[in-house]
Amino acid sequence: MMVRVNRIPMPTPGSLAREMDRLMQSFLRPGVLPLPTFTEAERPFPPLNVWEEGDAVFVEAELPGFTMDRLEVTIVGNELTIAGERPETKLPEDGVYHRRERRAGRFTRTLTLTVPINVDAVTAEMSNGVLLVRLPKAETARPRKIEVKAK
Amino acid sequence: MVQNQTPTVHPSADEAVGREHTRPSFRPDIDIYETRDEIVLVADVPGASGDDIDLNFENGVLDLHARVRPRRAENAAYLVQEYGVGDFHRSFQVSEDVDSSRISAEISGGVLTVRLPKAAAARPRKIEVRSR
């Protein structure tokens, strides 16, 4: 199942200081800006896994029970936002809960990528409750092989 | 009434039959509710499809195992890792009298729903009182 991706062009660059900061960060950790660490109680939903494979960065989230129409993937410049909602389970009239661990409700998470992304080629897919967003790197960010000619 | 058993991350039974445990397994989040006629277990098992689910009911214990295959190349390093990927496993003690021949399960979008119909004897019965 394909998820619709909203593409919004890169906003005008911020101040020089902000750009410098971003640049520094990308040296420290190429790929994405470091996410803050959380305690168990304030852990944001959903947890994300991000990795690099070939010419793309992959962002994955486990979203069981989330339906397509309530899931939104947006890319604004180099900021990826995943938002969605899981409806509450409808309990039958005579039903009584013994245990409730599954979370319901709205969520939104944003991730800043430090590699230039080809926004037009971003795709998102949902399979067995796992969302996978593929963000191909922009041509400028790909390693290029430079041929050396012998004279 | 369904009660939780102590969660086992590495089930000893698996080790006894020599299954490999190179990857960790995880405890799925669950909801359990009970109606007049049945007990319903809802479990989040993202990444698993119908073929990946093993459900066993024996001696009042419901054993759930969901196989989850790795989703990224082994040599691809994580830039951010906030959760682990591996099989899901959890066992439940069911103290209610269940008609085991009628247990059914379905999976959709990584959510597994198991229905355990109560045995006829365990259902509440309304006793009519006749006036004479």
PDB file of C-alpha atoms in Angstrom:
ATOM      1  CA  MET A   1       0.000   0.000   0.000  1.00  0.00           C
ATOM      2  CA  MET A   2       1.359   3.377  -0.949  1.00  0.00           C
ATOM      3  CA  VAL A   3       1.065   6.345   1.335  1.00  0.00           C
ATOM      4  CA  ARG A   4       0.580   9.779  -0.170  1.00  0.00           C
ATOM      5  CA  VAL A   5       3.548  12.080   0.423  1.00  0.00           C
ATOM      6  CA  ASN A   6       2.986  15.839   0.717  1.00  0.00           C
ATOM      7  CA  ARG A   7       5.826  17.775  -0.827  1.00  0.00           C
ATOM      8  CA  ILE A   8       6.442  21.348   0.164  1.00  0.00           C
ATOM      9  CA  PRO A   9       9.381  23.220  -1.366  1.00  0.00           C
ATOM     10  CA  MET A  10      12.336  24.179   0.746  1.00  0.00           C
ATOM     11  CA  PRO A  11      11.669  27.339   2.779  1.00  0.00           C
ATOM     12  CA  THR A  12      14.003  30.303   2.340  1.00  0.00           C
ATOM     13  CA  PRO A  13      17.311  29.623   4.090  1.00  0.00           C
ATOM     14  CA  GLY A  14      17.564  30.848   7.661  1.00  0.00           C
ATOM     15  CA  SER A  15      20.274  32.958   9.151  1.00  0.00           C
ATOM     16  CA  LEU A  16      23.920  32.206   8.531  1.00  0.00           C
ATOM     17  CA  ALA A  17      24.315  31.109  12.138  1.00  0.00           C
ATOM     18  CA  ARG A  18      21.570  28.523  11.745  1.00  0.00           C
ATOM     19  CA  GLU A  19      23.092  27.202   8.577  1.00  0.00           C
ATOM     20  CA  MET A  20      26.493  26.983  10.259  1.00  0.00           C
ATOM     21  CA  ASP A  21      24.928  25.078  13.130  1.00  0.00           C
ATOM     22  CA  ARG A  22      23.294  22.664  10.723  1.00  0.00           C
ATOM     23  CA  LEU A  23      26.579  22.183   8.940  1.00  0.00           C
ATOM     24  CA  MET A  24      28.375  21.446  12.212  1.00  0.00           C
ATOM     25  CA  GLN A  25      25.712  18.934  13.158  1.00  0.00           C
ATOM     26  CA  SER A  26      26.019  17.138   9.863  1.00  0.00           C
ATOM     27  CA  PHE A  27      29.727  16.670  10.490  1.00  0.00           C
ATOM     28  CA  LEU A  28      29.024  15.221  13.897  1.00  0.00           C
ATOM     29  CA  ARG A  29      26.405  12.828  12.626  1.00  0.00           C
ATOM     30  CA  PRO A  30      25.831  12.574   8.937  1.00  0.00           C
ATOM     31  CA  GLY A  31      22.304  11.632   7.922  1.00  0.00           C
ATOM     32  CA  VAL A  32      19.950  13.123  10.470  1.00  0.00           C
ATOM     33  CA  LEU A  33      20.084  15.684  13.251  1.00  0.00           C
ATOM     34  CA  PRO A  34      20.439  13.884  16.579  1.00  0.00           C
ATOM     35  CA  LEU A  35      17.099  13.242  18.275  1.00  0.00           C
ATOM     36  CA  PRO A  36      16.786  14.065  21.941  1.00  0.00           C
ATOM     37  CA  THR A  37      16.898  11.111  24.319  1.00  0.00           C
ATOM     38  CA  PHE A  38      13.791  10.393  26.351  1.00  0.00           C
ATOM     39  CA  THR A  39      12.887   8.632  29.554  1.00  0.00           C
ATOM     40  CA  GLU A  40      10.409   5.737  29.290  1.00  0.00           C
ATOM     41  CA  ALA A  41       7.509   7.927  30.506  1.00  0.00           C
ATOM     42  CA  GLU A  42       8.001  10.718  27.994  1.00  0.00           C
ATOM     43  CA  ARG A  43       8.926   8.455  25.109  1.00  0.00           C
ATOM     44  CA  PRO A  44       7.416   9.922  21.946  1.00  0.00           C
ATOM     45  CA  PHE A  45       5.152   7.930  19.674  1.00  0.00           C
ATOM     46  CA  PRO A  46       5.989   6.352  17.368  1.00  0.00           C
ATOM     47  CA  PRO A  47       9.613   5.365  17.928  1.00  0.00           C
ATOM     48  CA  LEU A  48      11.623   5.719  14.722  1.00  0.00           C
ATOM     49  CA  ASN A  49      14.431   3.788  13.125  1.00  0.00           C
ATOM     50  CA  VAL A  50      16.549   5.538  10.500  1.00  0.00           C
ATOM     51  CA  TRP A  51      19.238   4.020   8.362  1.00  0.00           C
ATOM     52  CA  GLU A  52      21.160   4.624   5.179  1.00  0.00           C
ATOM     53  CA  GLU A  53      21.227   2.113   2.350  1.00  0.00           C
ATOM     54  CA  GLY A  54      22.709   2.817  -1.023  1.00  0.00           C
ATOM     55  CA  ASP A  55      21.533   6.134  -2.398  1.00  0.00           C
ATOM     56  CA  ALA A  56      18.702   6.619   0.084  1.00  0.00           C
ATOM     57  CA  VAL A  57      17.879   7.268   3.718  1.00  0.00           C
ATOM     58  CA  PHE A  58      15.103   5.082   5.166  1.00  0.00           C
ATOM     59  CA  VAL A  59      12.806   6.085   8.007  1.00  0.00           C
ATOM     60  CA  GLU A  60      10.688   3.356   9.559  1.00  0.00           C
ATOM     61  CA  ALA A  61       7.912   3.387  12.160  1.00  0.00           C
ATOM     62  CA  GLU A  62       5.761   0.606  13.567  1.00  0.00           C
ATOM     63  CA  LEU A  63       2.145   1.737  13.212  1.00  0.00           C
ATOM     64  CA  PRO A  64      -0.109  -1.305  13.614  1.00  0.00           C
ATOM     65  CA  GLY A  65      -3.797  -0.557  13.174  1.00  0.00           C
ATOM     66  CA  PHE A  66      -3.238   2.831  11.579  1.00  0.00           C
ATOM     67  CA  THR A  67      -5.284   3.264   8.460  1.00  0.00           C
ATOM     68  CA  MET A  68      -4.040   4.983   5.304  1.00  0.00           C
ATOM     69  CA  ASP A  69      -6.593   7.753   5.395  1.00  0.00           C
ATOM     70  CA  ARG A  70      -5.445   8.812   8.833  1.00  0.00           C
ATOM     71  CA  LEU A  71      -1.743   8.776   8.064  1.00  0.00           C
ATOM     72  CA  GLU A  72       0.138  11.748   6.651  1.00  0.00           C
ATOM     73  CA  VAL A  73       3.741  11.918   5.511  1.00  0.00           C
ATOM     74  CA  THR A  74       5.023  15.416   4.740  1.00  0.00           C
ATOM     75  CA  ILE A  75       8.412  16.552   3.539  1.00  0.00           C
ATOM     76  CA  VAL A  76       9.270  20.251   3.834  1.00  0.00           C
ATOM     77  CA  GLY A  77      12.764  20.899   2.564  1.00  0.00           C
ATOM     78  CA  ASN A  78      14.792  18.520   4.727  1.00  0.00           C
ATOM     79  CA  GLU A  79      12.173  18.073   7.468  1.00  0.00           C
ATOM     80  CA  LEU A  80      10.130  14.900   7.428  1.00  0.00           C
ATOM     81  CA  THR A  81       6.897  14.823   9.441  1.00  0.00           C
ATOM     82  CA  ILE A  82       4.819  11.729  10.112  1.00  0.00           C
ATOM     83  CA  ALA A  83       1.366  12.340  11.560  1.00  0.00           C
ATOM     84  CA  GLY A  84      -1.567  10.041  12.114  1.00  0.00           C
ATOM     85  CA  GLU A  85      -4.302   8.779  14.309  1.00  0.00           C
ATOM     86  CA  ARG A  86      -5.304   5.419  15.663  1.00  0.00           C
ATOM     87  CA  PRO A  87      -8.976   5.230  16.551  1.00  0.00           C
ATOM     88  CA  GLU A  88      -9.986   3.739  19.890  1.00  0.00           C
ATOM     89  CA  THR A  89     -11.103   0.119  19.743  1.00  0.00           C
ATOM     90  CA  LYS A  90     -14.866  -0.055  19.880  1.00  0.00           C
ATOM     91  CA  LEU A  91     -15.787  -2.110  22.885  1.00  0.00           C
ATOM     92  CA  PRO A  92     -19.021  -4.119  22.624  1.00  0.00           C
ATOM     93  CA  GLU A  93     -21.756  -2.877  24.901  1.00  0.00           C
ATOM     94  CA  ASP A  94     -21.357  -5.711  27.370  1.00  0.00           C
ATOM     95  CA  GLY A  95     -17.544  -5.684  27.110  1.00  0.00           C
ATOM     96  CA  VAL A  96     -15.187  -5.164  30.038  1.00  0.00           C
ATOM     97  CA  TYR A  97     -11.473  -4.466  29.694  1.00  0.00           C
ATOM     98  CA  HIS A  98      -9.042  -6.663  31.601  1.00  0.00           C
ATOM     99  CA  ARG A  99      -5.969  -5.081  30.123  1.00  0.00           C
ATOM    100  CA  ARG A 100      -5.260  -2.036  27.969  1.00  0.00           C
ATOM    101  CA  GLU A 101      -1.769  -1.413  26.678  1.00  0.00           C
ATOM    102  CA  ARG A 102      -2.331  -0.367  23.071  1.00  0.00           C
ATOM    103  CA  ARG A 103      -2.197   3.373  22.606  1.00  0.00           C
ATOM    104  CA  ALA A 104      -4.822   5.294  20.666  1.00  0.00           C
ATOM    105  CA  GLY A 105      -5.064   8.894  19.587  1.00  0.00           C
ATOM    106  CA  ARG A 106      -3.192  11.416  17.476  1.00  0.00           C
ATOM    107  CA  PHE A 107       0.577  11.678  17.082  1.00  0.00           C
ATOM    108  CA  THR A 108       3.067  13.689  15.098  1.00  0.00           C
ATOM    109  CA  ARG A 109       6.840  13.405  14.801  1.00  0.00           C
ATOM    110  CA  THR A 110       9.379  15.403  12.865  1.00  0.00           C
ATOM    111  CA  LEU A 111      12.868  14.466  11.808  1.00  0.00           C
ATOM    112  CA  THR A 112      15.496  16.749  10.280  1.00  0.00           C
ATOM    113  CA  LEU A 113      17.755  15.256   7.655  1.00  0.00           C
ATOM    114  CA  THR A 114      21.207  16.668   7.164  1.00  0.00           C
ATOM    115  CA  VAL A 115      21.747  15.157   3.735  1.00  0.00           C
ATOM    116  CA  PRO A 116      20.112  16.903   0.775  1.00  0.00           C
ATOM    117  CA  ILE A 117      17.066  14.913  -0.322  1.00  0.00           C
ATOM    118  CA  ASN A 118      15.459  14.617  -3.726  1.00  0.00           C
ATOM    119  CA  VAL A 119      12.040  15.675  -2.444  1.00  0.00           C
ATOM    120  CA  ASP A 120      10.192  14.680  -5.626  1.00  0.00           C
ATOM    121  CA  ALA A 121      11.384  11.083  -5.347  1.00  0.00           C
ATOM    122  CA  VAL A 122      10.339  10.458  -1.725  1.00  0.00           C
ATOM    123  CA  THR A 123       8.004   7.474  -1.374  1.00  0.00           C
ATOM    124  CA  ALA A 124       6.173   5.953   1.569  1.00  0.00           C
ATOM    125  CA  GLU A 125       4.718   2.495   1.944  1.00  0.00           C
ATOM    126  CA  MET A 126       2.716   0.675   4.585  1.00  0.00           C
ATOM    127  CA  SER A 127       3.089  -3.084   4.983  1.00  0.00           C
ATOM    128  CA  ASN A 128       1.704  -5.199   7.844  1.00  0.00           C
ATOM    129  CA  GLY A 129       1.515  -2.142  10.075  1.00  0.00           C
ATOM    130  CA  VAL A 130       5.049  -0.938   9.325  1.00  0.00           C
ATOM    131  CA  LEU A 131       5.545   2.433   7.622  1.00  0.00           C
ATOM    132  CA  LEU A 132       8.666   2.791   5.502  1.00  0.00           C
ATOM    133  CA  VAL A 133       9.642   6.147   4.010  1.00  0.00           C
ATOM    134  CA  ARG A 134      12.355   6.116   1.368  1.00  0.00           C
ATOM    135  CA  LEU A 135      14.205   9.396   0.895  1.00  0.00           C
ATOM    136  CA  PRO A 136      16.589   9.288  -2.065  1.00  0.00           C
ATOM    137  CA  LYS A 137      19.581  11.551  -1.625  1.00  0.00           C
ATOM    138  CA  ALA A 138      19.943  14.480  -3.975  1.00  0.00           C
ATOM    139  CA  GLU A 139      22.498  14.023  -6.746  1.00  0.00           C
ATOM    140  CA  THR A 140      24.848  16.432  -4.971  1.00  0.00           C
ATOM    141  CA  ALA A 141      24.907  14.234  -1.869  1.00  0.00           C
ATOM    142  CA  ARG A 142      25.809  11.022  -3.653  1.00  0.00           C
ATOM    143  CA  PRO A 143      29.368   9.883  -3.739  1.00  0.00           C
ATOM    144  CA  ARG A 144      30.761  10.368  -7.210  1.00  0.00           C
ATOM    145  CA  LYS A 145      33.449   8.320  -8.771  1.00  0.00           C
ATOM    146  CA  ILE A 146      36.002  10.493 -10.462  1.00  0.00           C
ATOM    147  CA  GLU A 147      37.847   8.884 -13.228  1.00  0.00           C
ATOM    148  CA  VAL A 148      41.544   9.408 -13.331  1.00  0.00           C
ATOM    149  CA  LYS A 149      43.014   9.488 -16.745  1.00  0.00           C
ATOM    150  CA  ALA A 150      46.588   8.560 -17.362  1.00  0.00           C
ATOM    151  CA  LYS A 151      48.546  10.939 -19.524  1.00  0.00           C
TER     152      LYS A 151
ATOM    153  CA  MET B   1     -10.623 -13.815  33.106  1.00  0.00           C
ATOM    154  CA  VAL B   2      -7.236 -13.740  31.440  1.00  0.00           C
ATOM    155  CA  GLN B   3      -4.137 -13.147  33.432  1.00  0.00           C
ATOM    156  CA  ASN B   4      -0.699 -12.276  32.324  1.00  0.00           C
ATOM    157  CA  GLN B   5       2.059 -14.718  32.860  1.00  0.00           C
ATOM    158  CA  THR B   6       5.489 -13.529  33.712  1.00  0.00           C
ATOM    159  CA  PRO B   7       6.862 -12.288  30.415  1.00  0.00           C
ATOM    160  CA  THR B   8       9.553 -14.466  28.973  1.00  0.00           C
ATOM    161  CA  VAL B   9      11.926 -12.815  26.583  1.00  0.00           C
ATOM    162  CA  HIS B  10      13.714 -16.016  25.691  1.00  0.00           C
ATOM    163  CA  PRO B  11      11.304 -18.891  26.094  1.00  0.00           C
ATOM    164  CA  SER B  12      13.138 -21.842  27.566  1.00  0.00           C
ATOM    165  CA  ALA B  13      10.980 -24.272  25.582  1.00  0.00           C
ATOM    166  CA  ASP B  14      12.434 -22.908  22.376  1.00  0.00           C
ATOM    167  CA  GLU B  15      15.958 -23.423  23.560  1.00  0.00           C
ATOM    168  CA  ALA B  16      15.144 -26.996  24.502  1.00  0.00           C
ATOM    169  CA  VAL B  17      14.315 -27.864  20.900  1.00  0.00           C
ATOM    170  CA  GLY B  18      17.486 -26.159  19.755  1.00  0.00           C
ATOM    171  CA  ARG B  19      15.996 -23.138  18.042  1.00  0.00           C
ATOM    172  CA  GLU B  20      18.465 -20.387  17.453  1.00  0.00           C
ATOM    173  CA  HIS B  21      18.040 -17.118  19.239  1.00  0.00           C
ATOM    174  CA  THR B  22      20.389 -14.834  17.447  1.00  0.00           C
ATOM    175  CA  ARG B  23      17.873 -11.987  17.584  1.00  0.00           C
ATOM    176  CA  PRO B  24      15.977 -10.795  20.628  1.00  0.00           C
ATOM    177  CA  SER B  25      12.209 -11.250  20.863  1.00  0.00           C
ATOM    178  CA  PHE B  26       9.764  -8.668  22.109  1.00  0.00           C
ATOM    179  CA  ARG B  27       6.600  -8.510  24.179  1.00  0.00           C
ATOM    180  CA  PRO B  28       3.690  -7.208  22.104  1.00  0.00           C
ATOM    181  CA  ASP B  29       1.319  -4.563  23.472  1.00  0.00           C
ATOM    182  CA  ILE B  30      -2.113  -6.071  24.028  1.00  0.00           C
ATOM    183  CA  ASP B  31      -5.707  -5.307  24.926  1.00  0.00           C
ATOM    184  CA  ILE B  32      -7.917  -7.939  26.498  1.00  0.00           C
ATOM    185  CA  TYR B  33     -11.642  -7.614  26.927  1.00  0.00           C
ATOM    186  CA  GLU B  34     -14.413  -9.932  27.884  1.00  0.00           C
ATOM    187  CA  THR B  35     -18.014 -10.031  26.801  1.00  0.00           C
ATOM    188  CA  ARG B  36     -20.820 -12.321  27.850  1.00  0.00           C
ATOM    189  CA  ASP B  37     -19.868 -14.908  25.234  1.00  0.00           C
ATOM    190  CA  GLU B  38     -16.162 -14.552  24.629  1.00  0.00           C
ATOM    191  CA  ILE B  39     -12.753 -13.275  25.624  1.00  0.00           C
ATOM    192  CA  VAL B  40     -11.010 -11.173  22.978  1.00  0.00           C
ATOM    193  CA  LEU B  41      -7.271 -10.589  22.805  1.00  0.00           C
ATOM    194  CA  VAL B  42      -5.919  -7.833  20.549  1.00  0.00           C
ATOM    195  CA  ALA B  43      -2.151  -7.743  20.005  1.00  0.00           C
ATOM    196  CA  ASP B  44       0.095  -5.348  18.067  1.00  0.00           C
ATOM    197  CA  VAL B  45       2.485  -7.441  15.975  1.00  0.00           C
ATOM    198  CA  PRO B  46       3.776  -4.996  13.334  1.00  0.00           C
ATOM    199  CA  GLY B  47       5.724  -6.651  10.549  1.00  0.00           C
ATOM    200  CA  ALA B  48       3.980 -10.023  10.872  1.00  0.00           C
ATOM    201  CA  SER B  49       1.413 -11.455   8.451  1.00  0.00           C
ATOM    202  CA  GLY B  50      -0.871 -14.462   8.835  1.00  0.00           C
ATOM    203  CA  ASP B  51       1.798 -17.009   7.920  1.00  0.00           C
ATOM    204  CA  ASP B  52       4.096 -15.654  10.622  1.00  0.00           C
ATOM    205  CA  ILE B  53       1.733 -16.315  13.533  1.00  0.00           C
ATOM    206  CA  ASP B  54       1.887 -19.357  15.802  1.00  0.00           C
ATOM    207  CA  LEU B  55      -0.979 -19.664  18.264  1.00  0.00           C
ATOM    208  CA  ASN B  56      -1.258 -22.539  20.693  1.00  0.00           C
ATOM    209  CA  PHE B  57      -3.798 -23.193  23.361  1.00  0.00           C
ATOM    210  CA  GLU B  58      -2.994 -25.952  25.800  1.00  0.00           C
ATOM    211  CA  ASN B  59      -3.916 -26.551  29.421  1.00  0.00           C
ATOM    212  CA  GLY B  60      -5.439 -23.106  29.729  1.00  0.00           C
ATOM    213  CA  VAL B  61      -2.351 -21.345  28.408  1.00  0.00           C
ATOM    214  CA  LEU B  62      -2.524 -19.325  25.202  1.00  0.00           C
ATOM    215  CA  ASP B  63       0.885 -19.008  23.620  1.00  0.00           C
ATOM    216  CA  LEU B  64       1.446 -16.379  20.943  1.00  0.00           C
ATOM    217  CA  HIS B  65       4.495 -16.226  18.729  1.00  0.00           C
ATOM    218  CA  ALA B  66       4.879 -13.896  15.727  1.00  0.00           C
ATOM    219  CA  ARG B  67       7.872 -14.166  13.450  1.00  0.00           C
ATOM    220  CA  VAL B  68       9.244 -10.874  12.154  1.00  0.00           C
ATOM    221  CA  ARG B  69      11.812 -10.835   9.397  1.00  0.00           C
ATOM    222  CA  PRO B  70      14.588  -8.235   9.308  1.00  0.00           C
ATOM    223  CA  ARG B  71      13.572  -5.292   7.189  1.00  0.00           C
ATOM    224  CA  ARG B  72      16.914  -3.682   6.362  1.00  0.00           C
ATOM    225  CA  ALA B  73      20.190  -4.937   4.968  1.00  0.00           C
ATOM    226  CA  GLU B  74      22.452  -6.257   7.707  1.00  0.00           C
ATOM    227  CA  ASN B  75      25.323  -3.987   6.731  1.00  0.00           C
ATOM    228  CA  ALA B  76      23.184  -0.820   6.800  1.00  0.00           C
ATOM    229  CA  ALA B  77      24.048   1.030   9.990  1.00  0.00           C
ATOM    230  CA  TYR B  78      21.357   2.795  11.975  1.00  0.00           C
ATOM    231  CA  LEU B  79      21.515   6.588  12.070  1.00  0.00           C
ATOM    232  CA  VAL B  80      18.766   6.529  14.700  1.00  0.00           C
ATOM    233  CA  GLN B  81      17.514   3.462  16.542  1.00  0.00           C
ATOM    234  CA  GLU B  82      14.606   3.909  18.913  1.00  0.00           C
ATOM    235  CA  TYR B  83      13.199   0.374  18.806  1.00  0.00           C
ATOM    236  CA  GLY B  84      14.391  -3.129  18.162  1.00  0.00           C
ATOM    237  CA  VAL B  85      13.097  -5.450  15.459  1.00  0.00           C
ATOM    238  CA  GLY B  86      12.511  -9.119  16.173  1.00  0.00           C
ATOM    239  CA  ASP B  87       9.876 -11.763  16.891  1.00  0.00           C
ATOM    240  CA  PHE B  88       7.009 -11.129  19.288  1.00  0.00           C
ATOM    241  CA  HIS B  89       6.230 -13.587  22.038  1.00  0.00           C
ATOM    242  CA  ARG B  90       3.801 -13.673  24.951  1.00  0.00           C
ATOM    243  CA  SER B  91       1.850 -16.243  26.960  1.00  0.00           C
ATOM    244  CA  PHE B  92      -1.455 -15.885  28.761  1.00  0.00           C
ATOM    245  CA  GLN B  93      -3.111 -17.922  31.447  1.00  0.00           C
ATOM    246  CA  VAL B  94      -6.812 -18.233  30.700  1.00  0.00           C
ATOM    247  CA  SER B  95      -8.742 -19.150  33.821  1.00  0.00           C
ATOM    248  CA  GLU B  96     -12.166 -19.034  32.197  1.00  0.00           C
ATOM    249  CA  ASP B  97     -13.577 -22.212  30.665  1.00  0.00           C
ATOM    250  CA  VAL B  98     -12.933 -21.808  26.929  1.00  0.00           C
ATOM    251  CA  ASP B  99     -14.304 -23.847  24.029  1.00  0.00           C
ATOM    252  CA  SER B 100     -10.889 -24.466  22.464  1.00  0.00           C
ATOM    253  CA  SER B 101     -12.342 -25.981  19.268  1.00  0.00           C
ATOM    254  CA  ARG B 102     -13.937 -22.644  18.420  1.00  0.00           C
ATOM    255  CA  ILE B 103     -10.957 -20.322  19.002  1.00  0.00           C
ATOM    256  CA  SER B 104     -10.463 -18.091  15.966  1.00  0.00           C
ATOM    257  CA  ALA B 105      -7.905 -15.479  14.952  1.00  0.00           C
ATOM    258  CA  GLU B 106      -7.456 -12.871  12.248  1.00  0.00           C
ATOM    259  CA  ILE B 107      -4.762 -10.364  11.398  1.00  0.00           C
ATOM    260  CA  SER B 108      -4.995  -7.012   9.647  1.00  0.00           C
ATOM    261  CA  GLY B 109      -2.411  -4.245   9.342  1.00  0.00           C
ATOM    262  CA  GLY B 110      -0.165  -5.768  11.993  1.00  0.00           C
ATOM    263  CA  VAL B 111      -2.981  -6.185  14.527  1.00  0.00           C
ATOM    264  CA  LEU B 112      -3.875  -9.715  15.612  1.00  0.00           C
ATOM    265  CA  THR B 113      -7.325 -10.409  17.091  1.00  0.00           C
ATOM    266  CA  VAL B 114      -7.906 -13.724  18.874  1.00  0.00           C
ATOM    267  CA  ARG B 115     -11.417 -14.734  19.923  1.00  0.00           C
ATOM    268  CA  LEU B 116     -11.837 -17.293  22.675  1.00  0.00           C
ATOM    269  CA  PRO B 117     -15.498 -18.313  22.958  1.00  0.00           C
ATOM    270  CA  LYS B 118     -16.530 -19.280  26.455  1.00  0.00           C
ATOM    271  CA  ALA B 119     -17.650 -22.844  27.002  1.00  0.00           C
ATOM    272  CA  ALA B 120     -21.398 -23.127  27.388  1.00  0.00           C
ATOM    273  CA  ALA B 121     -21.052 -23.931  31.070  1.00  0.00           C
ATOM    274  CA  ALA B 122     -19.079 -20.749  31.721  1.00  0.00           C
ATOM    275  CA  ARG B 123     -21.617 -18.394  30.196  1.00  0.00           C
ATOM    276  CA  PRO B 124     -23.953 -16.547  32.467  1.00  0.00           C
ATOM    277  CA  ARG B 125     -27.396 -18.051  32.299  1.00  0.00           C
ATOM    278  CA  LYS B 126     -30.572 -16.252  32.922  1.00  0.00           C
ATOM    279  CA  ILE B 127     -32.973 -18.270  34.926  1.00  0.00           C
ATOM    280  CA  GLU B 128     -36.517 -17.465  34.291  1.00  0.00           C
ATOM    281  CA  VAL B 129     -38.811 -17.276  37.216  1.00  0.00           C
ATOM    282  CA  ARG B 130     -42.340 -18.276  36.534  1.00  0.00           C
ATOM    283  CA  SER B 131     -45.162 -17.035  38.548  1.00  0.00           C
ATOM    284  CA  ARG B 132     -47.685 -19.540  39.602  1.00  0.00           C
TER     285      ARG B 132
END
